[in-house]
PDB file of C-alpha atoms in Angstrom:
ATOM      1  CA  UNK P   1     -14.792 -34.662  10.245  1.00 66.00           C
ATOM      2  CA  UNK P   2     -13.753 -32.306   7.503  1.00 64.00           C
ATOM      3  CA  UNK P   3     -16.738 -30.313   6.277  1.00 93.00           C
ATOM      4  CA  UNK P   4     -15.234 -27.776   3.880  1.00 97.00           C
ATOM      5  CA  UNK P   5     -12.071 -28.980   2.222  1.00 97.00           C
ATOM      6  CA  UNK P   6      -9.703 -26.889   0.171  1.00 98.00           C
ATOM      7  CA  UNK P   7      -6.870 -28.095  -2.016  1.00 96.00           C
ATOM      8  CA  UNK P   8      -4.089 -27.425  -2.160  1.00 97.00           C
ATOM      9  CA  UNK P   9      -3.367 -25.762   1.174  1.00 97.00           C
ATOM     10  CA  UNK P  10      -0.373 -23.976  -0.313  1.00 97.00           C
ATOM     11  CA  UNK P  11       0.077 -23.078  -3.948  1.00 97.00           C
ATOM     12  CA  UNK P  12       3.046 -21.413  -5.593  1.00 97.00           C
ATOM     13  CA  UNK P  13       2.604 -20.187  -9.136  1.00 96.00           C
ATOM     14  CA  UNK P  14       4.542 -18.031 -11.512  1.00 97.00           C
ATOM     15  CA  UNK P  15       3.462 -14.621 -12.654  1.00 97.00           C
ATOM     16  CA  UNK P  16       0.913 -15.079 -15.439  1.00 96.00           C
ATOM     17  CA  UNK P  17       0.629 -18.865 -15.084  1.00 97.00           C
ATOM     18  CA  UNK P  18      -2.988 -20.000 -14.654  1.00 97.00           C
ATOM     19  CA  UNK P  19      -3.876 -21.650 -11.395  1.00 97.00           C
ATOM     20  CA  UNK P  20      -6.963 -23.471 -10.112  1.00 98.00           C
ATOM     21  CA  UNK P  21      -7.974 -23.799  -6.492  1.00 98.00           C
ATOM     22  CA  UNK P  22     -10.568 -26.321  -5.426  1.00 98.00           C
ATOM     23  CA  UNK P  23     -13.156 -26.554  -2.699  1.00 98.00           C
ATOM     24  CA  UNK P  24     -15.434 -29.387  -1.709  1.00 97.00           C
ATOM     25  CA  UNK P  25     -18.039 -29.697   1.011  1.00 97.00           C
ATOM     26  CA  UNK P  26     -19.837 -32.495   2.797  1.00 95.00           C
ATOM     27  CA  UNK P  27     -22.531 -30.266   4.308  1.00 93.00           C
ATOM     28  CA  UNK P  28     -24.849 -30.268   1.290  1.00 93.00           C
ATOM     29  CA  UNK P  29     -25.114 -26.497   1.566  1.00 94.00           C
ATOM     30  CA  UNK P  30     -26.687 -24.721  -1.350  1.00 93.00           C
ATOM     31  CA  UNK P  31     -24.461 -21.638  -1.282  1.00 94.00           C
ATOM     32  CA  UNK P  32     -20.707 -21.610  -1.856  1.00 96.00           C
ATOM     33  CA  UNK P  33     -18.439 -18.582  -1.634  1.00 96.00           C
ATOM     34  CA  UNK P  34     -14.934 -17.582  -2.595  1.00 98.00           C
ATOM     35  CA  UNK P  35     -13.127 -14.920  -0.583  1.00 97.00           C
ATOM     36  CA  UNK P  36      -9.730 -13.326  -0.928  1.00 97.00           C
ATOM     37  CA  UNK P  37      -8.017 -12.284   2.276  1.00 96.00           C
ATOM     38  CA  UNK P  38      -4.793 -10.335   2.523  1.00 95.00           C
ATOM     39  CA  UNK P  39      -2.838  -9.776   5.679  1.00 90.00           C
ATOM     40  CA  UNK P  40      -4.670  -7.794   8.385  1.00 87.00           C
ATOM     41  CA  UNK P  41      -7.713  -7.308   6.167  1.00 90.00           C
ATOM     42  CA  UNK P  42     -11.242  -8.649   6.303  1.00 91.00           C
ATOM     43  CA  UNK P  43     -12.193 -11.398   3.872  1.00 93.00           C
ATOM     44  CA  UNK P  44     -13.201  -9.876   0.545  1.00 94.00           C
ATOM     45  CA  UNK P  45     -15.999 -11.656  -1.278  1.00 95.00           C
ATOM     46  CA  UNK P  46     -15.116 -12.444  -4.882  1.00 97.00           C
ATOM     47  CA  UNK P  47     -18.258 -14.309  -5.929  1.00 95.00           C
ATOM     48  CA  UNK P  48     -20.733 -16.885  -4.790  1.00 95.00           C
ATOM     49  CA  UNK P  49     -23.020 -19.547  -6.127  1.00 95.00           C
ATOM     50  CA  UNK P  50     -26.571 -19.643  -4.834  1.00 92.00           C
ATOM     51  CA  UNK P  51     -27.499 -23.114  -5.992  1.00 92.00           C
ATOM     52  CA  UNK P  52     -26.441 -22.988  -9.656  1.00 93.00           C
ATOM     53  CA  UNK P  53     -26.758 -19.224  -9.939  1.00 93.00           C
ATOM     54  CA  UNK P  54     -23.432 -17.430 -10.180  1.00 95.00           C
ATOM     55  CA  UNK P  55     -23.142 -14.030  -8.483  1.00 93.00           C
ATOM     56  CA  UNK P  56     -20.085 -11.930  -9.195  1.00 94.00           C
ATOM     57  CA  UNK P  57     -19.117  -8.998  -6.998  1.00 92.00           C
ATOM     58  CA  UNK P  58     -18.883  -5.768  -8.970  1.00 92.00           C
ATOM     59  CA  UNK P  59     -15.231  -5.183  -8.137  1.00 93.00           C
ATOM     60  CA  UNK P  60     -13.976  -8.717  -8.751  1.00 96.00           C
ATOM     61  CA  UNK P  61     -11.398  -8.589 -11.554  1.00 95.00           C
ATOM     62  CA  UNK P  62     -12.116 -10.497 -14.766  1.00 95.00           C
ATOM     63  CA  UNK P  63      -8.936 -12.437 -14.058  1.00 95.00           C
ATOM     64  CA  UNK P  64     -10.917 -14.444 -11.505  1.00 97.00           C
ATOM     65  CA  UNK P  65     -13.402 -17.054 -12.646  1.00 97.00           C
ATOM     66  CA  UNK P  66     -15.341 -19.766 -10.901  1.00 97.00           C
ATOM     67  CA  UNK P  67     -17.034 -23.051 -11.696  1.00 96.00           C
ATOM     68  CA  UNK P  68     -19.461 -25.143  -9.703  1.00 97.00           C
ATOM     69  CA  UNK P  69     -19.969 -28.458 -11.513  1.00 96.00           C
ATOM     70  CA  UNK P  70     -22.156 -29.899  -8.748  1.00 95.00           C
ATOM     71  CA  UNK P  71     -23.418 -29.142  -5.242  1.00 95.00           C
ATOM     72  CA  UNK P  72     -20.272 -30.397  -3.552  1.00 96.00           C
ATOM     73  CA  UNK P  73     -17.495 -28.814  -5.574  1.00 97.00           C
ATOM     74  CA  UNK P  74     -16.475 -25.315  -6.518  1.00 97.00           C
ATOM     75  CA  UNK P  75     -13.338 -24.080  -8.266  1.00 98.00           C
ATOM     76  CA  UNK P  76     -11.553 -20.755  -8.408  1.00 98.00           C
ATOM     77  CA  UNK P  77      -9.566 -20.104 -11.563  1.00 98.00           C
ATOM     78  CA  UNK P  78      -7.051 -17.281 -11.726  1.00 98.00           C
ATOM     79  CA  UNK P  79      -6.270 -16.892 -15.399  1.00 97.00           C
ATOM     80  CA  UNK P  80      -3.142 -14.746 -15.196  1.00 97.00           C
ATOM     81  CA  UNK P  81      -1.992 -14.282 -11.621  1.00 97.00           C
ATOM     82  CA  UNK P  82      -0.247 -11.075 -10.761  1.00 96.00           C
ATOM     83  CA  UNK P  83       1.908 -10.318  -7.744  1.00 96.00           C
ATOM     84  CA  UNK P  84      -1.067  -8.527  -6.200  1.00 96.00           C
ATOM     85  CA  UNK P  85      -3.084 -11.745  -6.238  1.00 97.00           C
ATOM     86  CA  UNK P  86      -0.905 -13.329  -3.590  1.00 97.00           C
ATOM     87  CA  UNK P  87      -3.276 -13.904  -0.695  1.00 97.00           C
ATOM     88  CA  UNK P  88      -5.207 -16.475   1.288  1.00 98.00           C
ATOM     89  CA  UNK P  89      -8.187 -17.766  -0.674  1.00 98.00           C
ATOM     90  CA  UNK P  90     -11.054 -18.921   1.439  1.00 98.00           C
ATOM     91  CA  UNK P  91     -13.963 -21.094   0.416  1.00 98.00           C
ATOM     92  CA  UNK P  92     -17.089 -21.009   2.537  1.00 96.00           C
ATOM     93  CA  UNK P  93     -20.498 -22.627   2.439  1.00 96.00           C
ATOM     94  CA  UNK P  94     -23.889 -21.807   3.850  1.00 92.00           C
ATOM     95  CA  UNK P  95     -27.457 -22.945   3.861  1.00 89.00           C
ATOM     96  CA  UNK P  96     -29.707 -20.166   2.682  1.00 81.00           C
ATOM     97  CA  UNK P  97     -33.443 -20.006   2.500  1.00 74.00           C
ATOM     98  CA  UNK P  98     -35.640 -17.439   0.844  1.00 67.00           C
ATOM     99  CA  UNK P  99     -35.782 -15.257   3.945  1.00 66.00           C
ATOM    100  CA  UNK P 100     -32.749 -16.199   5.961  1.00 70.00           C
ATOM    101  CA  UNK P 101     -29.052 -16.805   5.634  1.00 72.00           C
ATOM    102  CA  UNK P 102     -27.715 -19.372   8.037  1.00 80.00           C
ATOM    103  CA  UNK P 103     -24.223 -19.838   9.388  1.00 88.00           C
ATOM    104  CA  UNK P 104     -21.346 -19.712   6.968  1.00 92.00           C
ATOM    105  CA  UNK P 105     -18.522 -22.217   7.401  1.00 94.00           C
ATOM    106  CA  UNK P 106     -15.039 -21.710   6.065  1.00 96.00           C
ATOM    107  CA  UNK P 107     -12.526 -24.140   4.730  1.00 97.00           C
ATOM    108  CA  UNK P 108      -8.899 -23.998   5.907  1.00 97.00           C
ATOM    109  CA  UNK P 109      -7.896 -21.782   2.989  1.00 97.00           C
ATOM    110  CA  UNK P 110      -5.299 -21.942   0.247  1.00 98.00           C
ATOM    111  CA  UNK P 111      -2.270 -19.712   0.604  1.00 97.00           C
ATOM    112  CA  UNK P 112      -1.282 -18.528  -2.872  1.00 98.00           C
ATOM    113  CA  UNK P 113       2.212 -17.252  -3.567  1.00 97.00           C
ATOM    114  CA  UNK P 114       3.030 -15.644  -6.923  1.00 97.00           C
ATOM    115  CA  UNK P 115       6.664 -15.532  -7.947  1.00 96.00           C
TER     116      UNK P 115
ATOM    117  CA  UNK I   1     -23.652   0.233   0.940  1.00 70.00           C
ATOM    118  CA  UNK I   2     -23.941  -1.991   3.981  1.00 78.00           C
ATOM    119  CA  UNK I   3     -21.303  -1.303   6.583  1.00 90.00           C
ATOM    120  CA  UNK I   4     -20.085  -3.177   9.618  1.00 94.00           C
ATOM    121  CA  UNK I   5     -17.809  -1.286  11.947  1.00 95.00           C
ATOM    122  CA  UNK I   6     -15.432  -2.671  14.521  1.00 95.00           C
ATOM    123  CA  UNK I   7     -12.648  -1.145  16.540  1.00 90.00           C
ATOM    124  CA  UNK I   8      -9.442  -2.607  15.120  1.00 88.00           C
ATOM    125  CA  UNK I   9      -7.772  -2.765  18.515  1.00 89.00           C
ATOM    126  CA  UNK I  10      -5.722  -4.330  19.797  1.00 95.00           C
ATOM    127  CA  UNK I  11      -7.857  -4.881  22.844  1.00 97.00           C
ATOM    128  CA  UNK I  12      -5.597  -6.013  25.641  1.00 97.00           C
ATOM    129  CA  UNK I  13      -6.995  -7.818  28.684  1.00 97.00           C
ATOM    130  CA  UNK I  14      -5.327  -9.839  31.433  1.00 97.00           C
ATOM    131  CA  UNK I  15      -5.954 -13.539  31.755  1.00 98.00           C
ATOM    132  CA  UNK I  16      -9.194 -14.244  33.613  1.00 97.00           C
ATOM    133  CA  UNK I  17     -10.808 -10.918  32.738  1.00 97.00           C
ATOM    134  CA  UNK I  18     -13.888 -10.303  30.609  1.00 98.00           C
ATOM    135  CA  UNK I  19     -13.187  -9.203  27.048  1.00 97.00           C
ATOM    136  CA  UNK I  20     -15.879  -7.108  25.399  1.00 97.00           C
ATOM    137  CA  UNK I  21     -15.911  -6.776  21.624  1.00 97.00           C
ATOM    138  CA  UNK I  22     -18.336  -4.475  19.865  1.00 97.00           C
ATOM    139  CA  UNK I  23     -19.730  -4.130  16.394  1.00 97.00           C
ATOM    140  CA  UNK I  24     -22.185  -1.732  14.773  1.00 97.00           C
ATOM    141  CA  UNK I  25     -23.989  -2.181  11.472  1.00 96.00           C
ATOM    142  CA  UNK I  26     -25.765   0.128   9.102  1.00 94.00           C
ATOM    143  CA  UNK I  27     -28.551  -1.982   7.581  1.00 90.00           C
ATOM    144  CA  UNK I  28     -31.642  -1.998   9.793  1.00 90.00           C
ATOM    145  CA  UNK I  29     -33.018  -4.929   7.808  1.00 87.00           C
ATOM    146  CA  UNK I  30     -30.242  -7.272   8.898  1.00 89.00           C
ATOM    147  CA  UNK I  31     -31.515 -10.368  10.641  1.00 87.00           C
ATOM    148  CA  UNK I  32     -28.546 -12.661  11.260  1.00 90.00           C
ATOM    149  CA  UNK I  33     -25.355 -11.805  13.101  1.00 94.00           C
ATOM    150  CA  UNK I  34     -22.191 -13.829  13.421  1.00 96.00           C
ATOM    151  CA  UNK I  35     -18.922 -13.754  15.317  1.00 97.00           C
ATOM    152  CA  UNK I  36     -15.869 -15.454  13.863  1.00 97.00           C
ATOM    153  CA  UNK I  37     -12.504 -15.996  15.486  1.00 98.00           C
ATOM    154  CA  UNK I  38      -9.447 -15.978  13.263  1.00 97.00           C
ATOM    155  CA  UNK I  39      -6.000 -16.956  14.397  1.00 97.00           C
ATOM    156  CA  UNK I  40      -3.078 -15.569  12.444  1.00 94.00           C
ATOM    157  CA  UNK I  41      -2.599 -17.481   9.205  1.00 93.00           C
ATOM    158  CA  UNK I  42      -5.754 -19.551   9.714  1.00 95.00           C
ATOM    159  CA  UNK I  43      -9.274 -19.346   8.340  1.00 96.00           C
ATOM    160  CA  UNK I  44     -12.200 -17.795  10.242  1.00 97.00           C
ATOM    161  CA  UNK I  45     -13.954 -20.086  12.688  1.00 96.00           C
ATOM    162  CA  UNK I  46     -17.592 -19.523  13.601  1.00 95.00           C
ATOM    163  CA  UNK I  47     -17.988 -19.151  17.354  1.00 96.00           C
ATOM    164  CA  UNK I  48     -21.406 -17.544  17.837  1.00 95.00           C
ATOM    165  CA  UNK I  49     -24.464 -16.522  15.909  1.00 94.00           C
ATOM    166  CA  UNK I  50     -27.516 -14.631  17.073  1.00 94.00           C
ATOM    167  CA  UNK I  51     -30.797 -13.825  15.379  1.00 91.00           C
ATOM    168  CA  UNK I  52     -32.949 -12.302  18.137  1.00 91.00           C
ATOM    169  CA  UNK I  53     -32.587  -9.311  20.420  1.00 94.00           C
ATOM    170  CA  UNK I  54     -31.048 -10.083  23.775  1.00 95.00           C
ATOM    171  CA  UNK I  55     -28.297 -12.369  24.957  1.00 96.00           C
ATOM    172  CA  UNK I  56     -27.184 -15.766  23.785  1.00 96.00           C
ATOM    173  CA  UNK I  57     -24.697 -17.713  25.870  1.00 97.00           C
ATOM    174  CA  UNK I  58     -22.443 -20.589  24.869  1.00 96.00           C
ATOM    175  CA  UNK I  59     -19.843 -21.580  27.410  1.00 97.00           C
ATOM    176  CA  UNK I  60     -17.560 -18.628  28.059  1.00 97.00           C
ATOM    177  CA  UNK I  61     -19.033 -16.681  25.144  1.00 98.00           C
ATOM    178  CA  UNK I  62     -22.075 -14.418  25.202  1.00 98.00           C
ATOM    179  CA  UNK I  63     -23.404 -12.647  22.142  1.00 97.00           C
ATOM    180  CA  UNK I  64     -25.621  -9.624  22.686  1.00 97.00           C
ATOM    181  CA  UNK I  65     -27.856  -8.085  20.049  1.00 96.00           C
ATOM    182  CA  UNK I  66     -29.658  -4.755  20.152  1.00 96.00           C
ATOM    183  CA  UNK I  67     -31.432  -4.164  16.851  1.00 94.00           C
ATOM    184  CA  UNK I  68     -32.830  -0.778  17.902  1.00 94.00           C
ATOM    185  CA  UNK I  69     -29.314   0.537  18.447  1.00 95.00           C
ATOM    186  CA  UNK I  70     -27.863  -1.570  15.625  1.00 95.00           C
ATOM    187  CA  UNK I  71     -25.081  -3.107  17.591  1.00 95.00           C
ATOM    188  CA  UNK I  72     -23.948  -6.584  18.418  1.00 97.00           C
ATOM    189  CA  UNK I  73     -21.322  -7.486  20.977  1.00 97.00           C
ATOM    190  CA  UNK I  74     -19.347 -10.499  22.083  1.00 98.00           C
ATOM    191  CA  UNK I  75     -18.321 -11.057  25.675  1.00 98.00           C
ATOM    192  CA  UNK I  76     -15.618 -13.563  26.525  1.00 98.00           C
ATOM    193  CA  UNK I  77     -15.539 -14.481  30.194  1.00 98.00           C
ATOM    194  CA  UNK I  78     -12.435 -15.824  31.941  1.00 98.00           C
ATOM    195  CA  UNK I  79     -10.269 -14.836  28.969  1.00 98.00           C
ATOM    196  CA  UNK I  80      -7.384 -17.155  28.197  1.00 97.00           C
ATOM    197  CA  UNK I  81      -4.177 -16.519  26.254  1.00 97.00           C
ATOM    198  CA  UNK I  82      -5.535 -18.971  23.674  1.00 97.00           C
ATOM    199  CA  UNK I  83      -8.361 -16.492  23.003  1.00 98.00           C
ATOM    200  CA  UNK I  84      -5.809 -14.110  21.500  1.00 98.00           C
ATOM    201  CA  UNK I  85      -6.972 -13.744  17.916  1.00 97.00           C
ATOM    202  CA  UNK I  86      -8.834 -11.412  15.596  1.00 97.00           C
ATOM    203  CA  UNK I  87     -12.608 -11.446  16.030  1.00 98.00           C
ATOM    204  CA  UNK I  88     -14.690 -10.721  12.967  1.00 97.00           C
ATOM    205  CA  UNK I  89     -18.267  -9.520  13.163  1.00 97.00           C
ATOM    206  CA  UNK I  90     -20.476 -10.402  10.194  1.00 95.00           C
ATOM    207  CA  UNK I  91     -23.993  -9.360   9.274  1.00 93.00           C
ATOM    208  CA  UNK I  92     -26.254 -10.998   6.724  1.00 88.00           C
ATOM    209  CA  UNK I  93     -27.317  -9.689   3.373  1.00 78.00           C
ATOM    210  CA  UNK I  94     -29.642 -11.574   1.040  1.00 75.00           C
ATOM    211  CA  UNK I  95     -27.258 -14.483   0.502  1.00 80.00           C
ATOM    212  CA  UNK I  96     -23.946 -13.025   1.594  1.00 87.00           C
ATOM    213  CA  UNK I  97     -22.298 -11.704   4.723  1.00 89.00           C
ATOM    214  CA  UNK I  98     -20.754  -8.304   5.239  1.00 91.00           C
ATOM    215  CA  UNK I  99     -17.697  -8.559   7.448  1.00 93.00           C
ATOM    216  CA  UNK I 100     -16.184  -5.967   9.692  1.00 94.00           C
ATOM    217  CA  UNK I 101     -12.432  -5.519   9.607  1.00 93.00           C
ATOM    218  CA  UNK I 102     -12.070  -7.327  12.891  1.00 95.00           C
ATOM    219  CA  UNK I 103     -10.830  -6.550  16.380  1.00 97.00           C
ATOM    220  CA  UNK I 104      -7.545  -8.000  17.547  1.00 97.00           C
ATOM    221  CA  UNK I 105      -7.739  -9.359  21.086  1.00 97.00           C
ATOM    222  CA  UNK I 106      -4.600  -9.911  23.130  1.00 97.00           C
ATOM    223  CA  UNK I 107      -4.909 -11.819  26.407  1.00 97.00           C
ATOM    224  CA  UNK I 108      -1.820 -11.574  28.556  1.00 96.00           C
ATOM    225  CA  UNK I 109      -0.903 -14.312  31.084  1.00 93.00           C
TER     226      UNK I 109
END
């Protein structure tokens, strides 16, 4: 059973052409995350939603935006992709309480190519 | 700045041996610890989590946590070539995880 679903799995876009990546979850987790991962590097957190609260990492470029219209869905918008934005984009979800963060589950990722 | 350190490897072990992967962390307040396995070109897969000091076993995997020394380790018994992957250690923050850079494990037949 798919728990964290990402679409599309592969995305090719042109330099400067906006692109949207989507993530959905069936786990009813209250926290959703977007990571960027480049080859041989650790996942880099871009931002996350804790319930409806948006939390942006300090070094996430303004070019990256996110929307979470409801508990199940979250979107990553890249307004003007550059060649350096080519990467694997990972969505993850977690259940978090006031005092504890539980396991985080990743989707299969979207491989973004910028031409 | 919370830090999670791992040896990048590669750690090479023969098939059937025990692979030992280590991770240290800087934040003494951390409470939750996770090990993810990531095959090349795939997303991270959660394989173990541990919250309390001591050992936690699941099949061929054992996670060990020592909060006093601020390290967490993962033991893989009877290593198989299919275990060849990068293993990421992650430590909790308030609502996020801090990942190490991962250790590449190579299991040779």
